[in-house]
Short mmCIF file of C-alpha atoms and ligand atoms in Angstrom, two decimals:
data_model
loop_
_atom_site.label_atom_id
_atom_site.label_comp_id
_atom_site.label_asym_id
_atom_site.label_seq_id
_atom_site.Cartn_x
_atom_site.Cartn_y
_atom_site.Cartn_z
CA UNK A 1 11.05 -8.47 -34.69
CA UNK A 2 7.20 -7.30 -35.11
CA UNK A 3 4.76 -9.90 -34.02
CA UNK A 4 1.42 -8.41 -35.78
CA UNK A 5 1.20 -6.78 -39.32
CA UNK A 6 -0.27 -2.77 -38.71
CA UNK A 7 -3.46 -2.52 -38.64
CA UNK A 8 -3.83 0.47 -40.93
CA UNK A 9 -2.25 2.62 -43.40
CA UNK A 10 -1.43 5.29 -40.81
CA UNK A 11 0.21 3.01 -38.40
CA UNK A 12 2.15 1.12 -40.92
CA UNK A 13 3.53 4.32 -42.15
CA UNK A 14 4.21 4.80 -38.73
CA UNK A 15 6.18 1.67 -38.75
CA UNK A 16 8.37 2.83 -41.47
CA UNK A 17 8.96 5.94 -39.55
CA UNK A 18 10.21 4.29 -36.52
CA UNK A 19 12.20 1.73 -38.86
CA UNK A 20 14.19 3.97 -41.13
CA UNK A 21 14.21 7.25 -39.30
CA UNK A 22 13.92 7.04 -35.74
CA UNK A 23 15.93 3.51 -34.93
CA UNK A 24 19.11 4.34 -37.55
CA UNK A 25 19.70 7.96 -36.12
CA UNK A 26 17.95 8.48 -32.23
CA UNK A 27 21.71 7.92 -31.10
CA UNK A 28 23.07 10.16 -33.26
CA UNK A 29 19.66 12.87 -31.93
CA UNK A 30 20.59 11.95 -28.38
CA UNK A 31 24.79 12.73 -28.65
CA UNK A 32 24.29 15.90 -31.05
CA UNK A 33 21.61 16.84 -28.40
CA UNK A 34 19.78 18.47 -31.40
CA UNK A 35 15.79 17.84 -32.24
CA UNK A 36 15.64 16.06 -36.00
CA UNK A 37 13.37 18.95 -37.64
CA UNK A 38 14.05 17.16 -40.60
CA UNK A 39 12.60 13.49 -39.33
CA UNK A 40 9.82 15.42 -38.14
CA UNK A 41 9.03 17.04 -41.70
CA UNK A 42 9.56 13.40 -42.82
CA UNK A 43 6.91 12.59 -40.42
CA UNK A 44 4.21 14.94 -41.74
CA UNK A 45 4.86 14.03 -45.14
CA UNK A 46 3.41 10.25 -43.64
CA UNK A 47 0.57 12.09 -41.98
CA UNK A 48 1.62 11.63 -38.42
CA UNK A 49 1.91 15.54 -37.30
CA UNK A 50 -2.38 16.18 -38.33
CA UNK A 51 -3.28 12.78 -36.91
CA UNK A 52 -6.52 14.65 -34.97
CA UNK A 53 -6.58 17.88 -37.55
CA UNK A 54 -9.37 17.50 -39.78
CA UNK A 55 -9.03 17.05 -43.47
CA UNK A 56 -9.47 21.07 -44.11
CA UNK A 57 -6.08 22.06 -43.27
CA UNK A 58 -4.27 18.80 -44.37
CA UNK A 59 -5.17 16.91 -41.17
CA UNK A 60 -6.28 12.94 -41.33
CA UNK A 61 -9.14 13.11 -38.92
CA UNK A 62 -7.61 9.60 -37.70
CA UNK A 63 -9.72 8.02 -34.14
CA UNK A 64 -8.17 8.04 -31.17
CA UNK A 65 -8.03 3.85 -31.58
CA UNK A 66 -6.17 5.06 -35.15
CA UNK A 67 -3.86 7.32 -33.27
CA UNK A 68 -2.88 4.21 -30.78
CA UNK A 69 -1.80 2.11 -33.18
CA UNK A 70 0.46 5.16 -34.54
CA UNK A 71 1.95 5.84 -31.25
CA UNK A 72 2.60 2.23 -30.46
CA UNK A 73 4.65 1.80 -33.50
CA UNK A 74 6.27 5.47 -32.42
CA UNK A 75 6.97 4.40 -29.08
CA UNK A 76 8.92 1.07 -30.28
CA UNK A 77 11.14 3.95 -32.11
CA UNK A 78 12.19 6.23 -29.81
CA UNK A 79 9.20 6.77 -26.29
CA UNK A 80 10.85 10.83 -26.15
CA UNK A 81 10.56 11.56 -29.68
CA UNK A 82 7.18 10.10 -30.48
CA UNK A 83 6.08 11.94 -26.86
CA UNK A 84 7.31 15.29 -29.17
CA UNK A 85 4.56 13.95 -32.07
CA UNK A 86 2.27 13.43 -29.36
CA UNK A 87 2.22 17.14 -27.52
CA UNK A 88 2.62 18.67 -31.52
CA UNK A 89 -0.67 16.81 -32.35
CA UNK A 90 -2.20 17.77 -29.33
CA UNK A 91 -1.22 21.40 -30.35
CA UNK A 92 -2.42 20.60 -33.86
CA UNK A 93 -5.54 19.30 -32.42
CA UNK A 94 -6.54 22.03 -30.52
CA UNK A 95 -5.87 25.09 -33.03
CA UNK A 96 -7.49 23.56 -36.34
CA UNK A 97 -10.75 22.55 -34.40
CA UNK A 98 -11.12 24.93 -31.73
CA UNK A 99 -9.66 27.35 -33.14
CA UNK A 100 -11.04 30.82 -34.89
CA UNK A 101 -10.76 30.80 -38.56
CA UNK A 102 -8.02 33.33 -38.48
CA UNK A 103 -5.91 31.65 -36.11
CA UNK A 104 -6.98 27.56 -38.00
CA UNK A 105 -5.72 29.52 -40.98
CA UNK A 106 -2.50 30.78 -39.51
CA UNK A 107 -1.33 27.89 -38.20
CA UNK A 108 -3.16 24.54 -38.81
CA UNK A 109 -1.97 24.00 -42.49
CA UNK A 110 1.91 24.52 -41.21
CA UNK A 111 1.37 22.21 -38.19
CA UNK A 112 0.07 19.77 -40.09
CA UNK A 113 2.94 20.25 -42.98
CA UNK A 114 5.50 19.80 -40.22
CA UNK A 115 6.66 23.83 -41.36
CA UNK A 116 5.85 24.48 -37.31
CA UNK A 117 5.53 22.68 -34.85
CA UNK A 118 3.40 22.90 -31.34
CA UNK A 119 4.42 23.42 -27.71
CA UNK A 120 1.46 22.49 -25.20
CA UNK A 121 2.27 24.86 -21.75
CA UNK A 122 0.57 23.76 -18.43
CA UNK A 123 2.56 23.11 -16.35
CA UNK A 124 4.70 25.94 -14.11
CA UNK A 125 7.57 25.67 -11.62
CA UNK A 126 5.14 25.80 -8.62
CA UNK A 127 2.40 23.86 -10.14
CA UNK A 128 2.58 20.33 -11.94
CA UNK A 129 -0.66 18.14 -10.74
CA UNK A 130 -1.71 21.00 -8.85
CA UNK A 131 -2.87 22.74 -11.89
CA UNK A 132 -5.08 25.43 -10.52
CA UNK A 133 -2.78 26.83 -8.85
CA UNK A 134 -1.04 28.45 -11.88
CA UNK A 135 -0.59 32.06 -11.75
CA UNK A 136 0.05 33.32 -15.47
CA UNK A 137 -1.84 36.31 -15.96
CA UNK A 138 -3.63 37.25 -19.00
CA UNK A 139 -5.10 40.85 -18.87
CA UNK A 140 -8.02 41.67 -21.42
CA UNK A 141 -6.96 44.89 -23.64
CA UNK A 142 -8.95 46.36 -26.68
CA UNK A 143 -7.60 43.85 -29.41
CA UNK A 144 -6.67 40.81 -26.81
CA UNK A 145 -4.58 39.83 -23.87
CA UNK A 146 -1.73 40.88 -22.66
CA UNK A 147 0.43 37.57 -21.10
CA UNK A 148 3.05 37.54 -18.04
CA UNK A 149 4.06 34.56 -16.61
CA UNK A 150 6.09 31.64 -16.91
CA UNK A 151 6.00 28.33 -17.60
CA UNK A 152 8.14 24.67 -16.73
CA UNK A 153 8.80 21.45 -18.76
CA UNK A 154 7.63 23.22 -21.63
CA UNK A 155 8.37 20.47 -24.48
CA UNK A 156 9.90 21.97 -27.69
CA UNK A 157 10.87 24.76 -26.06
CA UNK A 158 13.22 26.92 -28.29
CA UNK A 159 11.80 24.85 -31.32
CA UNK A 160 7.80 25.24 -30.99
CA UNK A 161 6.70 27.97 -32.94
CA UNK A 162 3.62 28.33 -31.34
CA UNK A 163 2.43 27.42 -28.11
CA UNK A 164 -0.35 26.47 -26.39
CA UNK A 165 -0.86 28.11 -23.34
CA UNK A 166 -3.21 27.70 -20.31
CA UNK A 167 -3.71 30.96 -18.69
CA UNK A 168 -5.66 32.63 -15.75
CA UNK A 169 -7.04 36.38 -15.54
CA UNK A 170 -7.64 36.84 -12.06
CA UNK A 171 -5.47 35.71 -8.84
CA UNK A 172 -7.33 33.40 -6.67
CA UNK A 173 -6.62 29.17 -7.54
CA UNK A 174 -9.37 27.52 -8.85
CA UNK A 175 -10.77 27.17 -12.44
CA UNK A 176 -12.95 29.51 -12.89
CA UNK A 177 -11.33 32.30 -14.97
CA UNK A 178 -8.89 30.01 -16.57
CA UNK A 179 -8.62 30.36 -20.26
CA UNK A 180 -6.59 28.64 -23.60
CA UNK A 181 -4.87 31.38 -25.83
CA UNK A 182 -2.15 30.22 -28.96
CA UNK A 183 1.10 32.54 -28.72
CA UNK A 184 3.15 32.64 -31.17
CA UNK A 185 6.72 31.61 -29.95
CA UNK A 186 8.52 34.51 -31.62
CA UNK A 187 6.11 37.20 -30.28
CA UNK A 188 8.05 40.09 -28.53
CA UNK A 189 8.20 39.27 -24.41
CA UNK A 190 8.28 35.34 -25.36
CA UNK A 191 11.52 34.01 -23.98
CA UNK A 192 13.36 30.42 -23.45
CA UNK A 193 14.71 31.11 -19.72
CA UNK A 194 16.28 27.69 -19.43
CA UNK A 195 16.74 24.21 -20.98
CA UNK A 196 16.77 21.14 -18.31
CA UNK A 197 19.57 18.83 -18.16
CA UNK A 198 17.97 15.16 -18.35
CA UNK A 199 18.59 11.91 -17.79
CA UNK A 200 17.54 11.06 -21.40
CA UNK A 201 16.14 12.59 -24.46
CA UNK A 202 19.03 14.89 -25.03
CA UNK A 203 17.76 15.82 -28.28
CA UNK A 204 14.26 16.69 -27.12
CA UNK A 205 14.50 20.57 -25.47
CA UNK A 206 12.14 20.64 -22.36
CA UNK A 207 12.39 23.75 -20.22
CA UNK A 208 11.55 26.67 -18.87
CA UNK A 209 10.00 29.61 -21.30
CA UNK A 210 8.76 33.51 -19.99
CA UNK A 211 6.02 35.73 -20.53
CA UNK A 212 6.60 39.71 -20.20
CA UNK A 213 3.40 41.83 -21.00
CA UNK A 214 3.15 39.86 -24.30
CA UNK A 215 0.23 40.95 -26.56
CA UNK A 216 -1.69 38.52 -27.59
CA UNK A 217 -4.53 38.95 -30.23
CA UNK A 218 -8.26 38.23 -29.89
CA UNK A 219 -8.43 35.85 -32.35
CA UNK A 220 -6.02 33.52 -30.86
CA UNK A 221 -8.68 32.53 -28.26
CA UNK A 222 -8.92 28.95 -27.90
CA UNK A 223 -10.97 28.59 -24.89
CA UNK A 224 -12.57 31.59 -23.20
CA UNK A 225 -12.07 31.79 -18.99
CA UNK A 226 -13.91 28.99 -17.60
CA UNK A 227 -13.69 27.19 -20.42
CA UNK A 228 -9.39 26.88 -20.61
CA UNK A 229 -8.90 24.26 -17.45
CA UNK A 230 -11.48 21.63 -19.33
CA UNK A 231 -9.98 21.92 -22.57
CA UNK A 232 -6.57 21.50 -21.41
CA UNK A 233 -7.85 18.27 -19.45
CA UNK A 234 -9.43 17.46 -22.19
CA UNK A 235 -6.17 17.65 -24.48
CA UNK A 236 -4.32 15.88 -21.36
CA UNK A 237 -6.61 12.97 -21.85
CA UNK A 238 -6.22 12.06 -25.24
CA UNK A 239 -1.87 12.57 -24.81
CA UNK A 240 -2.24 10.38 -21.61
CA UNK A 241 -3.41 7.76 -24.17
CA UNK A 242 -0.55 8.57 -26.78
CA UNK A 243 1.63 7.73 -23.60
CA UNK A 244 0.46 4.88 -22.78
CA UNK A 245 0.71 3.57 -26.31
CA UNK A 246 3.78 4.57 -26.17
CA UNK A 247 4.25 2.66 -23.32
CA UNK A 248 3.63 -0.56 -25.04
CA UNK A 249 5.46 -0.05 -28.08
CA UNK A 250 8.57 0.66 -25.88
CA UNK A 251 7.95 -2.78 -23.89
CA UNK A 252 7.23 -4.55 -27.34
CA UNK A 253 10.77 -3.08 -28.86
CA UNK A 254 12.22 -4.36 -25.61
CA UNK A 255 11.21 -8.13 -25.38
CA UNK A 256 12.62 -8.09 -29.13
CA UNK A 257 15.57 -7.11 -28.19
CA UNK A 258 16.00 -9.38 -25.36
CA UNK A 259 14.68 -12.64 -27.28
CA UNK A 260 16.43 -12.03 -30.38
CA UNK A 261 19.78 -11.78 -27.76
CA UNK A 262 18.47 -14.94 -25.45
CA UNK A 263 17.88 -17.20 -28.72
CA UNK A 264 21.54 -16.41 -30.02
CA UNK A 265 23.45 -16.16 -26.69
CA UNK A 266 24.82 -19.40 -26.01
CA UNK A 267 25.31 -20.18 -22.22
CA UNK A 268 25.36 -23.79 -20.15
CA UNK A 269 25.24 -25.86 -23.35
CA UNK A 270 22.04 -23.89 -24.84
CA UNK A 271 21.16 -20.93 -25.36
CA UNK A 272 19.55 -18.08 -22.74
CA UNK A 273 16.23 -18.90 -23.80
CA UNK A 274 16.55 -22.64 -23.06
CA UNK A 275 16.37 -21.39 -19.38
CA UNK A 276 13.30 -21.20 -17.66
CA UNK A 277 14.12 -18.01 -15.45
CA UNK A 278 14.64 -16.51 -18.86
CA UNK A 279 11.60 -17.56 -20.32
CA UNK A 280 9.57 -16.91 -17.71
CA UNK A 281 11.24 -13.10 -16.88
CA UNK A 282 9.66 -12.59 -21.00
CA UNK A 283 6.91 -14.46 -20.65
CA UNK A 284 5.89 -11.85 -17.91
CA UNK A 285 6.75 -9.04 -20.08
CA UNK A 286 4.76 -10.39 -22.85
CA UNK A 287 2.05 -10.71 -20.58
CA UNK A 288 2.31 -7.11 -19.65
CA UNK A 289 2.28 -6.33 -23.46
CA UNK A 290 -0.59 -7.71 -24.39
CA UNK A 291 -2.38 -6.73 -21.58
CA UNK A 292 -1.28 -3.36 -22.01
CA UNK A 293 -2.49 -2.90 -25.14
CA UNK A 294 -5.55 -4.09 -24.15
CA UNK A 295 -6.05 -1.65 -20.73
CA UNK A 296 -4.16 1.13 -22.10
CA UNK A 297 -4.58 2.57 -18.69
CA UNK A 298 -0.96 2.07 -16.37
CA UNK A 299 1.14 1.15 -19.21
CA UNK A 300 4.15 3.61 -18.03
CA UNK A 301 4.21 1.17 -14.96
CA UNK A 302 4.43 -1.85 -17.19
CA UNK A 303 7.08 -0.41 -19.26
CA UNK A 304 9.00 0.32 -16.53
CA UNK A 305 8.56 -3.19 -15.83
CA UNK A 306 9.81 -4.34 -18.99
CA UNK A 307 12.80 -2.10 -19.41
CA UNK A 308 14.59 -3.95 -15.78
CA UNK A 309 13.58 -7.73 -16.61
CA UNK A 310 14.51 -7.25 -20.45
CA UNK A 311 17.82 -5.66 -19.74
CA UNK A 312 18.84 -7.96 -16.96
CA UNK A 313 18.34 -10.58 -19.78
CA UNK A 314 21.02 -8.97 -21.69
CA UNK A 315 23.11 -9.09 -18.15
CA UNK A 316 25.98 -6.46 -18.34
CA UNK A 317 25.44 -5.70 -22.08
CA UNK A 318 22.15 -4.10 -20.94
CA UNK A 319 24.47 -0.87 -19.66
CA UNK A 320 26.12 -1.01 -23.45
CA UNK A 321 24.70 1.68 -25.97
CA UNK A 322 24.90 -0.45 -28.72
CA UNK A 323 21.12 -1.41 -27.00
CA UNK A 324 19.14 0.83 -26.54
CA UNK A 325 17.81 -0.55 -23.22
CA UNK A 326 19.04 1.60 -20.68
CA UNK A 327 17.94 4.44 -22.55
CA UNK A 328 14.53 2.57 -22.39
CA UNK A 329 15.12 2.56 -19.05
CA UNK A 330 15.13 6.13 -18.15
CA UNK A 331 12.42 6.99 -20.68
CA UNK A 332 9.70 4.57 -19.11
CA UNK A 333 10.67 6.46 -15.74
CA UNK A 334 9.86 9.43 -17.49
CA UNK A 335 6.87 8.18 -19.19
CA UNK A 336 5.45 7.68 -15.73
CA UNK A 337 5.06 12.00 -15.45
CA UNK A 338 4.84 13.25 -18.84
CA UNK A 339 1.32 13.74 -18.72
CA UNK A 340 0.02 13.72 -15.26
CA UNK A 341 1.23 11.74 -13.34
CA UNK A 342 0.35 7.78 -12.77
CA UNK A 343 -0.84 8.16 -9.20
CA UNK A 344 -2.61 11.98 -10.47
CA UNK A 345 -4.30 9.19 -13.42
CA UNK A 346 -5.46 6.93 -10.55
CA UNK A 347 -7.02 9.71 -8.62
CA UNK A 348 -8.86 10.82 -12.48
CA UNK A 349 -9.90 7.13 -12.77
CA UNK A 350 -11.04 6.62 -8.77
CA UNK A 351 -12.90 10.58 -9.07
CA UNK A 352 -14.94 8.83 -12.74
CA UNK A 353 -15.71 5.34 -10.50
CA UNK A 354 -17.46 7.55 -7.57
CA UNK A 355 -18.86 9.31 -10.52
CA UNK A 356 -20.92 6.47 -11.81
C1 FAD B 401 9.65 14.80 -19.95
C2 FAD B 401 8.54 15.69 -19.48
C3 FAD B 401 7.86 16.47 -20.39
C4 FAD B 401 6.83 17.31 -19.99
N1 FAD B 401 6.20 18.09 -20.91
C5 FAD B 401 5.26 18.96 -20.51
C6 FAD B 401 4.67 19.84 -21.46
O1 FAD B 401 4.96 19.79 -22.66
N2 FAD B 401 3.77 20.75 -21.03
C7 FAD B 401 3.39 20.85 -19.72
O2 FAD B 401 2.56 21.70 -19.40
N3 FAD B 401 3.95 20.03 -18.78
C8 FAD B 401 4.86 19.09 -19.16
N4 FAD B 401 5.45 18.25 -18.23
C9 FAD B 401 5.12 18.43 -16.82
C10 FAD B 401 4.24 17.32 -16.25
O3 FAD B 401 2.93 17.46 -16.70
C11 FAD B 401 4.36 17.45 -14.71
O4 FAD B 401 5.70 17.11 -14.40
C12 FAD B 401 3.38 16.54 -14.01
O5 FAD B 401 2.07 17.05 -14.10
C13 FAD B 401 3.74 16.38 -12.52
O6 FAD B 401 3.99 17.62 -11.93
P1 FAD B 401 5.31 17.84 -11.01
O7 FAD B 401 6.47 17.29 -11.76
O8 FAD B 401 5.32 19.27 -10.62
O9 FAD B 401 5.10 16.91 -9.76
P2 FAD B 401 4.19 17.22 -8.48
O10 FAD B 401 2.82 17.61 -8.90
O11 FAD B 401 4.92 18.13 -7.58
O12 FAD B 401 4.13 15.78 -7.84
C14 FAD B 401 5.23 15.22 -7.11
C15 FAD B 401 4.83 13.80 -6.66
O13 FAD B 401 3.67 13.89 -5.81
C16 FAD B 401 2.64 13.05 -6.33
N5 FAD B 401 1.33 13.69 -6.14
C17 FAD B 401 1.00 14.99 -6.45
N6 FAD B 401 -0.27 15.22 -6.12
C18 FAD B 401 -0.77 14.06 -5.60
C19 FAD B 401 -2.01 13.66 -5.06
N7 FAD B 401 -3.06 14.53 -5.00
N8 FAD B 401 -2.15 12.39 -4.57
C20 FAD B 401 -1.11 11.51 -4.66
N9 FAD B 401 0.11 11.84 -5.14
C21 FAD B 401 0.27 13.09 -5.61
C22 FAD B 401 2.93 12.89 -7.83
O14 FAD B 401 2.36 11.69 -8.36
C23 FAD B 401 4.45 12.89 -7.83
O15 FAD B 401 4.94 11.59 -7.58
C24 FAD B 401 6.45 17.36 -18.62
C25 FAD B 401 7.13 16.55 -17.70
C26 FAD B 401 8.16 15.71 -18.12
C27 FAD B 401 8.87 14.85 -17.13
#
């Protein structure tokens, strides 16, 4: 069931994408435990892997309101799969604009084409929210950096061929000499050290990918030291959006499911939805729908929400895999760290308040 037509060309191929791709085959993704490089090529060909890229290498230069609608209709797909679209665009993002010719050239057209895709790295095993307290080192040399480190929950790991990596060149926490740098994923010293066993998203490889002394050329700058904590933020805002989009398409997909099953499922001479706990349990996530789309802000909570009172509607064929709401469950859990986390967001939102 979709209550409202897209909005825009974009987000109704989007639509289509989540319709005849992602819905027929995520369960086949998920037991093969194998990321669909060929949905994702199907993907590009709609325009959704160069949502942000400009129109130079391919991109569609789409708004971040645009990009919502997209990753609403993604998220009522598959939430793990359209978070992949989101971190590739973010990589996408960042290399055809802020890029240096050379390095636009390299890889923006291919990004954009689905031909590679984009790994964003933050994130390491000491430090998630905490994020100047990384420690990879970058070390200037005569034609660019040299890289040692290593990174956690990086997403596409093993798949990405490039990454984007946030960096430091000195020791001490803090900001200031943090910088932005794309490495190619098959450079020599680049290796996948481990893939994490999840609770869900089989087919999405997240894990754990080392540095040794890798060279790293000048012109794959992205953001010189100083400059590489803001302009990861900066990317981390605009994906914290994606996921909250995402959020509501995943509690939209899930009060279908659960009315569609409450009209037909016949119980005490009616149906389930002639009951007025029922109605009310939906009516609640409705409410959470619509106002979700309209904050955009805590939606992981709301879809977290949505996931319990829309499977307990289904009662014990909630658990079943032939509906996809447990997996719902565990991805609107997840949802809630992805990018930041939601308590991190409220500290972001309190810090802009005492701002003003
Ligand atoms: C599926 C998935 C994919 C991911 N993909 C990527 C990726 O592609 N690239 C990348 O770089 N990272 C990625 N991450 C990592 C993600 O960004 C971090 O997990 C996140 O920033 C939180 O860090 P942490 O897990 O180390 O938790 P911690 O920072 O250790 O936090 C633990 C708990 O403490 C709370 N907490 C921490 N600090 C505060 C505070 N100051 N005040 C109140 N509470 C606080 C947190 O909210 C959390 O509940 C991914 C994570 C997941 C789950």
């Amino acid at each position: 069931m979709h209550a409202d037509p897209p909005s825009s060309p974009l987000a109704l191929a989007a639509r289509r994408h989540a319709d005849d791709v992602i819905k027929p085959q995520v369960r086949e993704w998920e037991r093969d435990a194998l990321f669909p490089r060929e949905a994702a090529l199907a993907a590009a060909a709609d325009g959704l892997l160069g949502l942000f890229a400009p129109g130079t290498v391919g991109g569609q230069g789409a708004s971040l309101a645009e990009a919502m609608d997209v990753f609403e209709e993604l998220g009522r797909g598959d939430a793990a799969y359209a978070f992949a679209l989101s971190m590739h665009n973010a990589v996408a993002n960042a290399i055809s604009r802020s890029g240096q010719p050379e390095l636009r050239e390299r890889y923006g057209p291919g990004l954009v084409s689905g031909e590679l895709l984009g790994g964003f790295s933050l994130t390491e095993p000491h430090a998630g929210s905490d994020a100047a307290a990384i420690t990879t080192q970058a070390v200037a040399v005569d034609d660019g950096w040299r890289v040692t480190g290593r990174k956690a929950w990086v997403s596409l790991a093993g798949e990405a061929d490039v990454f984007v990596l946030v960096c430091r060149t000195g020791s001490e926490r803090g900001t200031a000499d943090v910088l932005m740098l794309a490495v190619d994923a098959r450079a020599e010293g680049v290796r996948v050290e481990r893939l994490y066993d999840k609770a869900a998203a089989a087919f999405l490889p997240i894990g754990e990918v080392s540095y040794t002394e890798v060279h790293v050329p000048s012109h794959a700058l992205i953001a010189p030291p100083g400059q590489g904590m803001r302009a990861a933020l900066g990317a981390i805002d605009v994906a914290r959006v994606d996921i909250a989009a995402i959020s509501v398409g995943l509690a939209a997909e899930a009060l279908a499911i659960a009315l569609d099953y409450a009209r037909d499922r016949k119980a005490f001479g009616g149906t389930l939805l002639d009951l007025q706990a029922i109605q009310f349990a939906l009516a609640d996530v409705e409410t959470d729908v619509v106002a979700g789309r309209m904050l955009y802000r805590f939606c992981p909570d709301a879809a977290l929400r949505a996931s319990i009172a829309c499977s307990e509607v289904l009662g014990a064929y909630g658990l079943l895999h032939e509906y996809p709401l447990a997996r719902f469950l565990a991805h609107a859990k997840m949802l809630q760290v992805v990018d930041g986390t939601t308590e991190v967001q409220r500290i972001v939102i309190a810090r802009d308040l005492a701002r003003r």
